[in-house]
Structures are given as C-alpha cells and as structure tokens.
Amino acid sequence: MFCALLLLAFQFNNVVFFVFQQLFSIFAFATCGGYSGQLWVSVDCQLDKASSNLSIGIDFAYPFRLHQVSFEAPLCEGRRRERLFLIGDYTSSAEFFVTIAVFAFLYSFMATIVYIFFQKKYRENNRGPLIDFIGTVVFSFMWLVSSSAWAKALSDIKVATDPDEVQELMSACKVMTNKCGSVQGPRWSGLNTSVVFGFLNFVLWAGNIWFVFKETGWHKGGPARYAGAPPEKQAETFNHQQQPYNQGSFDQSGGYSAQGDQEQVSEYSPVGGPTSYSNQM
C-alpha cells in the first residue's frame, strides 16, 4: 500500500509529498507520544499465603522514564512489602523521535501553504526551492537518525519491562520456596507501528529530495540557463565572453599595422626621397 502511495506521489507534484509527510508525521508522533503500557506479575508465598499477591500491576508510559516507575511487591515475611523501581531511562530517544515528527509536520504544513498560495514568491530568485531542498535533506537525515535511535530504545524498553526481568528485581522471587510468574505482558503494537512510520517517513522524505532538487537552479545546466534568458541577456553574455578574443584580435591587427608603417618608412631616407633614386643620381 505504501509503495502504491509513493508511486502516486511520483506522478504528481510536491503538494502530494507534503500531504503524505504530514500524515505520516502525525502517525509517528501519535503512536509513540500517546503510548501507555501495563504489565502484571504474581508472587505466591508458599509459607505465608496471606502475603501472596497474584496481581501486581506496573504502569509505564511515554516518555519512558522507567527508573521513576515504582511498584510494591510482598517480601513473603508477614505483611512486609518492598518498593521497587524499573530500570532504564529512555526519555532522550523517545522525545527526540517525537520532536522530529512534530517539526517535520510543521515544516510540511508551512511548505504546503507556501507552495499553493505563494507560488510566485516561492520561485523568486530561486530561494524557495533551495530552502526546500536543504530542509528536505536535513529532515531526511534526522528521520533516519531518530528512527534508528528510537528502534534501539524500544528494544531496550521491551527488555526492561519483560515480566521475567521484573521478577528478578523482587526479593521474594529469589527465594526458591516462593513462586513468581507472569500474568500479562505489555502490548507493543503501537510502539512497533511508530518505528515503522519513522522509517517510512525517512523513505518518503528521501524520495522527495530528487523532486525538490529539480525545482532548484542547480539542476539546470549552462545551456538551459541561456536558453531561458531574454535575447538581450543572451547577446550581452555572448559579447562579454567574446570580448577577450576581440581585444586580442585588435591588438594583433594593431601590431601588424605598426609593423607595416615601419616597413614603408624604411623605404625612404631620413632626408627625404626614395633611397633607390639617390643611388641612381
């Protein structure tokens, strides 16, 4: 489906790319920034059934400061409990990914408005296409970096919130007579989708680089610039290029004229009259 949409965008103008960029950016930061998960573990105290807790719920959410997520677990020693925290802080990767998605959406939205309603201003002095080209290259690179960092962070989050890993934090689970188990693990469909949309955004922005590049003056060669210029501008450019050759020809002709005059003068004597006539006399 994505390939079909991308081919459709290739056939139309940059506006289609801008619309897809906005939609995919929304999907990326919505699936990541709006996530909240929960896992459940159980502790069965064999020697003290009254201390058992078979449904310990642990909630976590964006921006995934897991080291601040706490929960209570029984010690299987009367009514005593311990307060534990998850391990890890993945705020930087998650917030970086969401920030790039938000700024990419804003950039695409503003570019759509400029491209539709200020087309003449967009192409004036070639500034609009150049700015758009640089912005597209930058966001393509940032999408690749942020998506890769977020994919790595998500892998670490899955390990840190794995019920089997959480059980190793509990003191009661280290006692052989007690039984600890996993009731329910987190659902990762939303976060997995955010990673997919992150790399899809990279493909979309990178694919748009060529189309934005064609809008710039860099794509046009020298003959194309002269062909699109007015006749007066072409003549002025041609004369300016031919001026060194004309000047060289003038200097050469001048040199030949001076040499010819010297040869004519040499045929006469300094006093006056032809040298050959003096000899005859």
PDB file of C-alpha atoms in Angstrom:
ATOM      1  CA  MET A   1       0.000   0.000   0.000  1.00  0.00           C
ATOM      2  CA  PHE A   2       2.805   2.378   0.859  1.00  0.00           C
ATOM      3  CA  CYS A   3       4.527   1.673  -2.466  1.00  0.00           C
ATOM      4  CA  ALA A   4       1.298   2.485  -4.310  1.00  0.00           C
ATOM      5  CA  LEU A   5       1.004   5.792  -2.470  1.00  0.00           C
ATOM      6  CA  LEU A   6       4.647   6.579  -3.190  1.00  0.00           C
ATOM      7  CA  LEU A   7       4.189   5.889  -6.908  1.00  0.00           C
ATOM      8  CA  LEU A   8       1.125   8.112  -6.875  1.00  0.00           C
ATOM      9  CA  ALA A   9       3.191  10.878  -5.314  1.00  0.00           C
ATOM     10  CA  PHE A  10       5.853  10.495  -8.003  1.00  0.00           C
ATOM     11  CA  GLN A  11       3.268  11.187 -10.678  1.00  0.00           C
ATOM     12  CA  PHE A  12       2.024  14.400  -9.121  1.00  0.00           C
ATOM     13  CA  ASN A  13       3.608  17.492  -7.672  1.00  0.00           C
ATOM     14  CA  ASN A  14       5.323  18.308  -4.412  1.00  0.00           C
ATOM     15  CA  VAL A  15       1.946  19.001  -2.807  1.00  0.00           C
ATOM     16  CA  VAL A  16       1.219  15.278  -2.699  1.00  0.00           C
ATOM     17  CA  PHE A  17       4.522  14.674  -0.933  1.00  0.00           C
ATOM     18  CA  PHE A  18       3.740  17.429   1.564  1.00  0.00           C
ATOM     19  CA  VAL A  19       0.362  15.856   2.356  1.00  0.00           C
ATOM     20  CA  PHE A  20       1.864  12.386   2.852  1.00  0.00           C
ATOM     21  CA  GLN A  21       4.644  13.839   5.000  1.00  0.00           C
ATOM     22  CA  GLN A  22       2.085  15.483   7.273  1.00  0.00           C
ATOM     23  CA  LEU A  23       0.016  12.323   7.625  1.00  0.00           C
ATOM     24  CA  PHE A  24       2.972  10.047   8.311  1.00  0.00           C
ATOM     25  CA  SER A  25       4.425  12.524  10.795  1.00  0.00           C
ATOM     26  CA  ILE A  26       1.133  12.576  12.686  1.00  0.00           C
ATOM     27  CA  PHE A  27       1.037   8.788  12.802  1.00  0.00           C
ATOM     28  CA  ALA A  28       4.640   8.667  14.022  1.00  0.00           C
ATOM     29  CA  PHE A  29       4.356  11.022  16.997  1.00  0.00           C
ATOM     30  CA  ALA A  30       0.801   9.934  17.859  1.00  0.00           C
ATOM     31  CA  THR A  31       1.670   6.245  18.162  1.00  0.00           C
ATOM     32  CA  CYS A  32       4.793   6.996  20.208  1.00  0.00           C
ATOM     33  CA  GLY A  33       3.765  10.012  22.284  1.00  0.00           C
ATOM     34  CA  GLY A  34       0.364   8.606  23.169  1.00  0.00           C
ATOM     35  CA  TYR A  35       1.525   5.204  24.339  1.00  0.00           C
ATOM     36  CA  SER A  36       0.865   3.773  27.793  1.00  0.00           C
ATOM     37  CA  GLY A  37       1.545   0.173  28.756  1.00  0.00           C
ATOM     38  CA  GLN A  38       0.983  -2.130  31.661  1.00  0.00           C
ATOM     39  CA  LEU A  39       2.366  -5.461  32.820  1.00  0.00           C
ATOM     40  CA  TRP A  40       1.237  -7.844  35.520  1.00  0.00           C
ATOM     41  CA  VAL A  41       3.272 -10.241  37.641  1.00  0.00           C
ATOM     42  CA  SER A  42       2.390 -12.502  40.558  1.00  0.00           C
ATOM     43  CA  VAL A  43       4.122 -13.568  43.783  1.00  0.00           C
ATOM     44  CA  ASP A  44       2.891 -16.710  45.507  1.00  0.00           C
ATOM     45  CA  CYS A  45       4.325 -17.108  49.022  1.00  0.00           C
ATOM     46  CA  GLN A  46       4.292 -20.800  49.790  1.00  0.00           C
ATOM     47  CA  LEU A  47       4.973 -20.426  53.523  1.00  0.00           C
ATOM     48  CA  ASP A  48       2.682 -17.433  54.056  1.00  0.00           C
ATOM     49  CA  LYS A  49      -0.285 -17.479  51.708  1.00  0.00           C
ATOM     50  CA  ALA A  50      -1.708 -14.332  53.249  1.00  0.00           C
ATOM     51  CA  SER A  51       1.278 -12.346  51.964  1.00  0.00           C
ATOM     52  CA  SER A  52       0.857 -13.503  48.388  1.00  0.00           C
ATOM     53  CA  ASN A  53      -0.069 -11.061  45.657  1.00  0.00           C
ATOM     54  CA  LEU A  54      -1.121 -12.654  42.421  1.00  0.00           C
ATOM     55  CA  SER A  55      -1.795  -9.435  40.503  1.00  0.00           C
ATOM     56  CA  ILE A  56       0.918  -6.798  40.773  1.00  0.00           C
ATOM     57  CA  GLY A  57       0.249  -4.161  38.136  1.00  0.00           C
ATOM     58  CA  ILE A  58       3.035  -1.934  36.787  1.00  0.00           C
ATOM     59  CA  ASP A  59       2.119   1.030  34.570  1.00  0.00           C
ATOM     60  CA  PHE A  60       4.517   2.966  32.351  1.00  0.00           C
ATOM     61  CA  ALA A  61       4.091   5.435  29.512  1.00  0.00           C
ATOM     62  CA  TYR A  62       5.821   7.978  27.296  1.00  0.00           C
ATOM     63  CA  PRO A  63       8.484   9.404  27.723  1.00  0.00           C
ATOM     64  CA  PHE A  64       9.597   6.107  29.336  1.00  0.00           C
ATOM     65  CA  ARG A  65      11.385   7.257  32.458  1.00  0.00           C
ATOM     66  CA  LEU A  66      11.323   3.700  33.746  1.00  0.00           C
ATOM     67  CA  HIS A  67      13.630   4.463  36.653  1.00  0.00           C
ATOM     68  CA  GLN A  68      10.800   6.576  38.075  1.00  0.00           C
ATOM     69  CA  VAL A  69       8.153   3.836  37.697  1.00  0.00           C
ATOM     70  CA  SER A  70       7.631   2.193  41.084  1.00  0.00           C
ATOM     71  CA  PHE A  71       5.591  -0.710  42.357  1.00  0.00           C
ATOM     72  CA  GLU A  72       5.221  -2.663  45.585  1.00  0.00           C
ATOM     73  CA  ALA A  73       5.928  -6.362  45.966  1.00  0.00           C
ATOM     74  CA  PRO A  74       5.495  -8.652  49.003  1.00  0.00           C
ATOM     75  CA  LEU A  75       8.518  -9.973  50.847  1.00  0.00           C
ATOM     76  CA  CYS A  76       6.657 -13.089  51.974  1.00  0.00           C
ATOM     77  CA  GLU A  77       7.586 -12.198  55.532  1.00  0.00           C
ATOM     78  CA  GLY A  78       4.356 -11.342  57.242  1.00  0.00           C
ATOM     79  CA  ARG A  79       2.840  -8.125  55.901  1.00  0.00           C
ATOM     80  CA  ARG A  80       6.105  -6.587  54.872  1.00  0.00           C
ATOM     81  CA  ARG A  81       6.439  -5.113  51.384  1.00  0.00           C
ATOM     82  CA  GLU A  82       9.232  -3.561  49.365  1.00  0.00           C
ATOM     83  CA  ARG A  83       9.125  -0.657  46.953  1.00  0.00           C
ATOM     84  CA  LEU A  84      10.917  -1.318  43.684  1.00  0.00           C
ATOM     85  CA  PHE A  85      11.686   0.669  40.514  1.00  0.00           C
ATOM     86  CA  LEU A  86      12.117  -0.388  36.934  1.00  0.00           C
ATOM     87  CA  ILE A  87      15.489   0.070  35.285  1.00  0.00           C
ATOM     88  CA  GLY A  88      16.346   2.486  32.492  1.00  0.00           C
ATOM     89  CA  ASP A  89      15.678   5.988  31.193  1.00  0.00           C
ATOM     90  CA  TYR A  90      14.815   6.244  27.505  1.00  0.00           C
ATOM     91  CA  THR A  91      13.498   9.790  27.515  1.00  0.00           C
ATOM     92  CA  SER A  92      16.086  11.217  25.135  1.00  0.00           C
ATOM     93  CA  SER A  93      15.428   8.792  22.287  1.00  0.00           C
ATOM     94  CA  ALA A  94      11.652   8.921  22.641  1.00  0.00           C
ATOM     95  CA  GLU A  95      11.447  12.708  22.895  1.00  0.00           C
ATOM     96  CA  PHE A  96      13.923  13.148  20.059  1.00  0.00           C
ATOM     97  CA  PHE A  97      11.779  10.971  17.812  1.00  0.00           C
ATOM     98  CA  VAL A  98       8.573  12.806  18.713  1.00  0.00           C
ATOM     99  CA  THR A  99      10.249  16.209  18.340  1.00  0.00           C
ATOM    100  CA  ILE A 100      11.444  15.398  14.820  1.00  0.00           C
ATOM    101  CA  ALA A 101       7.956  14.182  13.935  1.00  0.00           C
ATOM    102  CA  VAL A 102       6.325  17.374  15.207  1.00  0.00           C
ATOM    103  CA  PHE A 103       8.771  19.687  13.452  1.00  0.00           C
ATOM    104  CA  ALA A 104       8.503  17.661  10.253  1.00  0.00           C
ATOM    105  CA  PHE A 105       4.728  18.069  10.369  1.00  0.00           C
ATOM    106  CA  LEU A 106       5.004  21.832  10.909  1.00  0.00           C
ATOM    107  CA  TYR A 107       7.543  22.193   8.114  1.00  0.00           C
ATOM    108  CA  SER A 108       5.399  20.202   5.677  1.00  0.00           C
ATOM    109  CA  PHE A 109       2.316  22.195   6.630  1.00  0.00           C
ATOM    110  CA  MET A 110       4.045  25.538   6.081  1.00  0.00           C
ATOM    111  CA  ALA A 111       5.624  24.316   2.842  1.00  0.00           C
ATOM    112  CA  THR A 112       2.195  23.271   1.551  1.00  0.00           C
ATOM    113  CA  ILE A 113       0.770  26.728   2.230  1.00  0.00           C
ATOM    114  CA  VAL A 114       3.708  28.469   0.561  1.00  0.00           C
ATOM    115  CA  TYR A 115       3.702  26.127  -2.426  1.00  0.00           C
ATOM    116  CA  ILE A 116      -0.029  26.559  -3.063  1.00  0.00           C
ATOM    117  CA  PHE A 117      -0.717  30.207  -2.219  1.00  0.00           C
ATOM    118  CA  PHE A 118       2.691  31.839  -2.724  1.00  0.00           C
ATOM    119  CA  GLN A 119       3.972  30.036  -5.804  1.00  0.00           C
ATOM    120  CA  LYS A 120       5.418  33.208  -7.376  1.00  0.00           C
ATOM    121  CA  LYS A 121       7.189  34.154  -4.180  1.00  0.00           C
ATOM    122  CA  TYR A 122       8.383  30.564  -3.826  1.00  0.00           C
ATOM    123  CA  ARG A 123      10.218  30.657  -7.154  1.00  0.00           C
ATOM    124  CA  GLU A 124      11.513  34.206  -6.855  1.00  0.00           C
ATOM    125  CA  ASN A 125      15.322  34.317  -7.073  1.00  0.00           C
ATOM    126  CA  ASN A 126      15.289  30.516  -6.661  1.00  0.00           C
ATOM    127  CA  ARG A 127      15.281  30.955  -2.865  1.00  0.00           C
ATOM    128  CA  GLY A 128      12.189  28.881  -2.182  1.00  0.00           C
ATOM    129  CA  PRO A 129      13.374  25.722  -3.965  1.00  0.00           C
ATOM    130  CA  LEU A 130      16.839  25.990  -2.418  1.00  0.00           C
ATOM    131  CA  ILE A 131      15.430  26.333   1.106  1.00  0.00           C
ATOM    132  CA  ASP A 132      13.027  23.481   0.445  1.00  0.00           C
ATOM    133  CA  PHE A 133      15.855  21.295  -0.880  1.00  0.00           C
ATOM    134  CA  ILE A 134      18.067  21.933   2.148  1.00  0.00           C
ATOM    135  CA  GLY A 135      15.158  21.372   4.546  1.00  0.00           C
ATOM    136  CA  THR A 136      14.213  18.111   2.842  1.00  0.00           C
ATOM    137  CA  VAL A 137      17.783  16.797   3.048  1.00  0.00           C
ATOM    138  CA  VAL A 138      18.052  17.754   6.721  1.00  0.00           C
ATOM    139  CA  PHE A 139      14.750  16.153   7.693  1.00  0.00           C
ATOM    140  CA  SER A 140      15.584  13.002   5.734  1.00  0.00           C
ATOM    141  CA  PHE A 141      18.778  12.622   7.730  1.00  0.00           C
ATOM    142  CA  MET A 142      17.040  13.441  11.019  1.00  0.00           C
ATOM    143  CA  TRP A 143      14.299  10.907  10.341  1.00  0.00           C
ATOM    144  CA  LEU A 144      16.908   8.215   9.768  1.00  0.00           C
ATOM    145  CA  VAL A 145      18.815   9.085  12.948  1.00  0.00           C
ATOM    146  CA  SER A 146      15.766   9.479  15.184  1.00  0.00           C
ATOM    147  CA  SER A 147      14.072   6.328  13.888  1.00  0.00           C
ATOM    148  CA  SER A 148      17.225   4.272  14.396  1.00  0.00           C
ATOM    149  CA  ALA A 149      17.723   5.646  17.915  1.00  0.00           C
ATOM    150  CA  TRP A 150      14.080   5.058  18.802  1.00  0.00           C
ATOM    151  CA  ALA A 151      14.159   1.489  17.431  1.00  0.00           C
ATOM    152  CA  LYS A 152      17.156   0.732  19.645  1.00  0.00           C
ATOM    153  CA  ALA A 153      15.490   2.351  22.668  1.00  0.00           C
ATOM    154  CA  LEU A 154      12.287   0.396  22.072  1.00  0.00           C
ATOM    155  CA  SER A 155      14.269  -2.836  22.048  1.00  0.00           C
ATOM    156  CA  ASP A 156      15.770  -1.911  25.427  1.00  0.00           C
ATOM    157  CA  ILE A 157      12.356  -0.939  26.807  1.00  0.00           C
ATOM    158  CA  LYS A 158      10.957  -4.328  25.866  1.00  0.00           C
ATOM    159  CA  VAL A 159      13.760  -5.994  27.803  1.00  0.00           C
ATOM    160  CA  ALA A 160      13.387  -3.734  30.842  1.00  0.00           C
ATOM    161  CA  THR A 161       9.618  -4.316  31.043  1.00  0.00           C
ATOM    162  CA  ASP A 162       9.731  -8.029  30.369  1.00  0.00           C
ATOM    163  CA  PRO A 163       7.880  -9.734  33.264  1.00  0.00           C
ATOM    164  CA  ASP A 164      10.704 -12.254  33.640  1.00  0.00           C
ATOM    165  CA  GLU A 165      13.200  -9.404  34.057  1.00  0.00           C
ATOM    166  CA  VAL A 166      10.930  -7.622  36.527  1.00  0.00           C
ATOM    167  CA  GLN A 167      10.669 -10.739  38.657  1.00  0.00           C
ATOM    168  CA  GLU A 168      14.418 -10.730  39.131  1.00  0.00           C
ATOM    169  CA  LEU A 169      14.085  -7.384  40.929  1.00  0.00           C
ATOM    170  CA  MET A 170      11.859  -8.874  43.645  1.00  0.00           C
ATOM    171  CA  SER A 171      13.460 -10.287  46.747  1.00  0.00           C
ATOM    172  CA  ALA A 172      10.665 -12.818  47.252  1.00  0.00           C
ATOM    173  CA  CYS A 173      11.289 -14.283  43.801  1.00  0.00           C
ATOM    174  CA  LYS A 174      14.875 -15.068  44.763  1.00  0.00           C
ATOM    175  CA  VAL A 175      13.658 -17.499  47.415  1.00  0.00           C
ATOM    176  CA  MET A 176      13.248 -20.977  45.994  1.00  0.00           C
ATOM    177  CA  THR A 177      10.152 -21.774  48.050  1.00  0.00           C
ATOM    178  CA  ASN A 178       8.177 -18.881  46.511  1.00  0.00           C
ATOM    179  CA  LYS A 179       6.631 -18.957  43.081  1.00  0.00           C
ATOM    180  CA  CYS A 180       6.674 -15.916  40.798  1.00  0.00           C
ATOM    181  CA  GLY A 181       5.036 -15.740  37.407  1.00  0.00           C
ATOM    182  CA  SER A 182       3.978 -13.505  34.572  1.00  0.00           C
ATOM    183  CA  VAL A 183       0.298 -12.696  34.350  1.00  0.00           C
ATOM    184  CA  GLN A 184       0.311 -10.368  31.350  1.00  0.00           C
ATOM    185  CA  GLY A 185       2.959  -8.544  29.371  1.00  0.00           C
ATOM    186  CA  PRO A 186       2.776  -5.127  27.662  1.00  0.00           C
ATOM    187  CA  ARG A 187       1.333  -4.745  24.197  1.00  0.00           C
ATOM    188  CA  TRP A 188       3.829  -3.354  21.735  1.00  0.00           C
ATOM    189  CA  SER A 189       1.728  -2.924  18.596  1.00  0.00           C
ATOM    190  CA  GLY A 190       1.508   0.859  18.979  1.00  0.00           C
ATOM    191  CA  LEU A 191       5.231   1.385  19.527  1.00  0.00           C
ATOM    192  CA  ASN A 192       6.143  -1.043  16.763  1.00  0.00           C
ATOM    193  CA  THR A 193       3.915   0.983  14.459  1.00  0.00           C
ATOM    194  CA  SER A 194       5.705   4.185  15.441  1.00  0.00           C
ATOM    195  CA  VAL A 195       9.059   2.692  14.407  1.00  0.00           C
ATOM    196  CA  VAL A 196       7.607   1.578  11.082  1.00  0.00           C
ATOM    197  CA  PHE A 197       6.218   5.049  10.415  1.00  0.00           C
ATOM    198  CA  GLY A 198       9.557   6.543  11.385  1.00  0.00           C
ATOM    199  CA  PHE A 199      11.406   4.656   8.655  1.00  0.00           C
ATOM    200  CA  LEU A 200       8.544   5.221   6.199  1.00  0.00           C
ATOM    201  CA  ASN A 201       8.966   8.942   6.814  1.00  0.00           C
ATOM    202  CA  PHE A 202      12.655   8.611   6.024  1.00  0.00           C
ATOM    203  CA  VAL A 203      11.865   6.847   2.729  1.00  0.00           C
ATOM    204  CA  LEU A 204       9.244   9.468   1.870  1.00  0.00           C
ATOM    205  CA  TRP A 205      11.463  12.456   2.629  1.00  0.00           C
ATOM    206  CA  ALA A 206      14.481  10.900   0.915  1.00  0.00           C
ATOM    207  CA  GLY A 207      12.389  10.153  -2.168  1.00  0.00           C
ATOM    208  CA  ASN A 208      11.265  13.755  -2.308  1.00  0.00           C
ATOM    209  CA  ILE A 209      14.853  15.032  -2.469  1.00  0.00           C
ATOM    210  CA  TRP A 210      15.080  14.398  -6.218  1.00  0.00           C
ATOM    211  CA  PHE A 211      11.811  16.183  -6.984  1.00  0.00           C
ATOM    212  CA  VAL A 212      12.765  19.193  -4.884  1.00  0.00           C
ATOM    213  CA  PHE A 213      16.220  19.220  -6.470  1.00  0.00           C
ATOM    214  CA  LYS A 214      14.651  19.531  -9.923  1.00  0.00           C
ATOM    215  CA  GLU A 215      12.967  22.740  -8.757  1.00  0.00           C
ATOM    216  CA  THR A 216      16.307  24.372  -7.981  1.00  0.00           C
ATOM    217  CA  GLY A 217      18.667  26.120 -10.366  1.00  0.00           C
ATOM    218  CA  TRP A 218      21.354  23.548  -9.596  1.00  0.00           C
ATOM    219  CA  HIS A 219      19.507  21.018 -11.721  1.00  0.00           C
ATOM    220  CA  LYS A 220      19.760  23.224 -14.821  1.00  0.00           C
ATOM    221  CA  GLY A 221      22.963  23.336 -16.859  1.00  0.00           C
ATOM    222  CA  GLY A 222      24.554  26.304 -18.566  1.00  0.00           C
ATOM    223  CA  PRO A 223      22.741  25.913 -21.952  1.00  0.00           C
ATOM    224  CA  ALA A 224      19.410  25.687 -20.136  1.00  0.00           C
ATOM    225  CA  ARG A 225      20.061  28.972 -18.350  1.00  0.00           C
ATOM    226  CA  TYR A 226      20.999  30.740 -21.588  1.00  0.00           C
ATOM    227  CA  ALA A 227      18.017  29.267 -23.409  1.00  0.00           C
ATOM    228  CA  GLY A 228      15.624  30.622 -20.829  1.00  0.00           C
ATOM    229  CA  ALA A 229      17.197  34.099 -20.749  1.00  0.00           C
ATOM    230  CA  PRO A 230      15.890  37.067 -22.834  1.00  0.00           C
ATOM    231  CA  PRO A 231      17.621  37.778 -26.202  1.00  0.00           C
ATOM    232  CA  GLU A 232      19.258  40.939 -24.837  1.00  0.00           C
ATOM    233  CA  LYS A 233      20.682  38.965 -21.908  1.00  0.00           C
ATOM    234  CA  GLN A 234      21.973  36.275 -24.267  1.00  0.00           C
ATOM    235  CA  ALA A 235      23.637  38.869 -26.528  1.00  0.00           C
ATOM    236  CA  GLU A 236      25.181  40.609 -23.549  1.00  0.00           C
ATOM    237  CA  THR A 237      26.522  37.328 -22.201  1.00  0.00           C
ATOM    238  CA  PHE A 238      27.871  36.331 -25.616  1.00  0.00           C
ATOM    239  CA  ASN A 239      29.583  39.695 -26.170  1.00  0.00           C
ATOM    240  CA  HIS A 240      31.070  39.558 -22.696  1.00  0.00           C
ATOM    241  CA  GLN A 241      32.512  36.126 -23.408  1.00  0.00           C
ATOM    242  CA  GLN A 242      33.818  37.167 -26.859  1.00  0.00           C
ATOM    243  CA  GLN A 243      35.353  40.431 -25.623  1.00  0.00           C
ATOM    244  CA  PRO A 244      38.777  38.914 -24.743  1.00  0.00           C
ATOM    245  CA  TYR A 245      39.030  37.396 -28.229  1.00  0.00           C
ATOM    246  CA  ASN A 246      38.072  40.655 -29.972  1.00  0.00           C
ATOM    247  CA  GLN A 247      40.571  42.560 -27.880  1.00  0.00           C
ATOM    248  CA  GLY A 248      43.259  40.061 -28.805  1.00  0.00           C
ATOM    249  CA  SER A 249      42.422  40.416 -32.494  1.00  0.00           C
ATOM    250  CA  PHE A 250      42.560  44.212 -32.220  1.00  0.00           C
ATOM    251  CA  ASP A 251      45.954  44.066 -30.575  1.00  0.00           C
ATOM    252  CA  GLN A 252      47.270  41.748 -33.226  1.00  0.00           C
ATOM    253  CA  SER A 253      45.920  43.886 -36.077  1.00  0.00           C
ATOM    254  CA  GLY A 254      47.358  46.954 -34.440  1.00  0.00           C
ATOM    255  CA  GLY A 255      50.733  45.287 -34.255  1.00  0.00           C
ATOM    256  CA  TYR A 256      50.594  44.382 -37.914  1.00  0.00           C
ATOM    257  CA  SER A 257      49.675  47.954 -38.893  1.00  0.00           C
ATOM    258  CA  ALA A 258      52.545  49.401 -36.949  1.00  0.00           C
ATOM    259  CA  GLN A 259      54.927  46.947 -38.492  1.00  0.00           C
ATOM    260  CA  GLY A 260      53.672  47.801 -41.977  1.00  0.00           C
ATOM    261  CA  ASP A 261      54.200  51.526 -41.372  1.00  0.00           C
ATOM    262  CA  GLN A 262      57.740  50.896 -40.260  1.00  0.00           C
ATOM    263  CA  GLU A 263      58.425  48.959 -43.443  1.00  0.00           C
ATOM    264  CA  GLN A 264      57.071  51.806 -45.571  1.00  0.00           C
ATOM    265  CA  VAL A 265      59.140  54.381 -43.732  1.00  0.00           C
ATOM    266  CA  SER A 266      62.265  52.254 -44.146  1.00  0.00           C
ATOM    267  CA  GLU A 267      61.936  52.540 -47.923  1.00  0.00           C
ATOM    268  CA  TYR A 268      62.673  56.265 -47.737  1.00  0.00           C
ATOM    269  CA  SER A 269      65.754  58.004 -46.494  1.00  0.00           C
ATOM    270  CA  PRO A 270      65.641  60.210 -43.414  1.00  0.00           C
ATOM    271  CA  VAL A 271      66.379  63.315 -45.576  1.00  0.00           C
ATOM    272  CA  GLY A 272      63.569  62.566 -47.903  1.00  0.00           C
ATOM    273  CA  GLY A 273      63.162  60.885 -51.225  1.00  0.00           C
ATOM    274  CA  PRO A 274      63.487  57.300 -52.206  1.00  0.00           C
ATOM    275  CA  THR A 275      66.735  55.558 -51.436  1.00  0.00           C
ATOM    276  CA  SER A 276      66.736  53.961 -54.863  1.00  0.00           C
ATOM    277  CA  TYR A 277      66.501  57.420 -56.545  1.00  0.00           C
ATOM    278  CA  SER A 278      69.583  58.661 -54.630  1.00  0.00           C
ATOM    279  CA  ASN A 279      71.570  55.717 -55.847  1.00  0.00           C
ATOM    280  CA  GLN A 280      70.643  56.478 -59.425  1.00  0.00           C
ATOM    281  CA  MET A 281      71.881  60.013 -59.049  1.00  0.00           C
TER     282      MET A 281
END
